[in-house]
Coordinates of C-alpha atoms in Angstrom, one line a residue:
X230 CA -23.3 40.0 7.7
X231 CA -23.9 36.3 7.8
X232 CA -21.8 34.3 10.3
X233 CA -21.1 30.6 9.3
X234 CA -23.3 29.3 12.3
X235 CA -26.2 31.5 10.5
X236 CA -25.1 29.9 7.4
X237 CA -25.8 26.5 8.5
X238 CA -28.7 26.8 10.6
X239 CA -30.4 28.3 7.0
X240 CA -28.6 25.3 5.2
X241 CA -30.1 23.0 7.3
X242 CA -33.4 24.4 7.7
X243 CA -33.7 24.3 4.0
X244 CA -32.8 20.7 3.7
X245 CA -35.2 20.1 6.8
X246 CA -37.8 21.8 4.8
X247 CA -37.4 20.1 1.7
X248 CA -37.8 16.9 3.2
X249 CA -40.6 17.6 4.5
X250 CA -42.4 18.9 1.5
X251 CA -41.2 15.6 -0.2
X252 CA -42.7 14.0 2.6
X253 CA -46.1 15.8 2.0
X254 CA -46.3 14.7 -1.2
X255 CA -45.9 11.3 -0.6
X256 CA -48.8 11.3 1.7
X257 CA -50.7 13.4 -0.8
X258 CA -50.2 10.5 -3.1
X259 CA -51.2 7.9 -0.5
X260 CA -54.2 9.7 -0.1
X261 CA -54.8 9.5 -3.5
X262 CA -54.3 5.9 -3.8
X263 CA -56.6 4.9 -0.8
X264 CA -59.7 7.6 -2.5
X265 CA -59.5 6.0 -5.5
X266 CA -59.2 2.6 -3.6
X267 CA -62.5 3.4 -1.6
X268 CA -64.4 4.5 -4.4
X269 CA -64.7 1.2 -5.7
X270 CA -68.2 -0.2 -5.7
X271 CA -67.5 -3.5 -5.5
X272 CA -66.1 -3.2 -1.6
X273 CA -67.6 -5.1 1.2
X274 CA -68.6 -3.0 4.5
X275 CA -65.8 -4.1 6.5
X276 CA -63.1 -2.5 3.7
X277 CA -65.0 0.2 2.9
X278 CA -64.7 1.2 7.0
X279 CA -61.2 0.2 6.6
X280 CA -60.3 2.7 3.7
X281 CA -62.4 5.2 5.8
X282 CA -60.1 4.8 8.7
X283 CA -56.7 5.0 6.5
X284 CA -57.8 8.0 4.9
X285 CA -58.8 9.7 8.4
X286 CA -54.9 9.0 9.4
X287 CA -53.4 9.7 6.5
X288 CA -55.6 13.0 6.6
X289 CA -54.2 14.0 10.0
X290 CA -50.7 12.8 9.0
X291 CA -50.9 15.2 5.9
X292 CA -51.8 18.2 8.7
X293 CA -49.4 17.8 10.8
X294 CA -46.8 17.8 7.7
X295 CA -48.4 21.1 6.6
X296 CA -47.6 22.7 10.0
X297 CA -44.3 21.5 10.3
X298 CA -43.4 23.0 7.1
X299 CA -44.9 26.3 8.2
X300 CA -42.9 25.7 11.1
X301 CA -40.0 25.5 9.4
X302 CA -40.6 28.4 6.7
X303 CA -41.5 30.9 9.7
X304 CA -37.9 29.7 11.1
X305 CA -35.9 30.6 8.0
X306 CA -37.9 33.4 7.7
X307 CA -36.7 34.8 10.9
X308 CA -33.3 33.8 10.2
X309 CA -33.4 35.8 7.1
X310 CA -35.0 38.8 9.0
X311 CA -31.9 38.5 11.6
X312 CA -29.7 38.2 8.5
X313 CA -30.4 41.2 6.6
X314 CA -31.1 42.7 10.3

């Protein structure tokens, strides 16, 4: 049986997890933006290191997304487990 505090916490760890994955992506496309940004041949050294440095952060950003969303997914997993318990 599902109680209604059960009910919620899945509810909201869904809605936590979807913005996260939304989140993800939009770092995914950053990323994308600042490769495509670097790879430009007609950049000085100074924004070339510059890019290089954004794409590092947005690199680690992008990690620590993907373990919160694991985070997240091994939560409701667990909930479910108790739930069908």
């Amino acid at each position: 049986a599902l109680s209604e505090d059960d009910r919620q916490a899945l509810q909201q760890l869904q809605e936590i997890l979807k913005q996260r994955k939304e989140r993800r992506q939009e770092i995914k496309n950053q990323l994308e933006v600042l490769r495509k940004a670097s790879g430009s041949s007609s950049l000085d050294f100074e924004k070339a290191m510059s890019y290089t440095s954004q794409i590092n952060e947005e690199k680690e950003r992008l990690e620590k997304a993907n373990q919160s969303i694991q985070e997240v997914e091994r939560k409701i997993t667990q909930l479910q487990a108790k739930i069908k318990g």
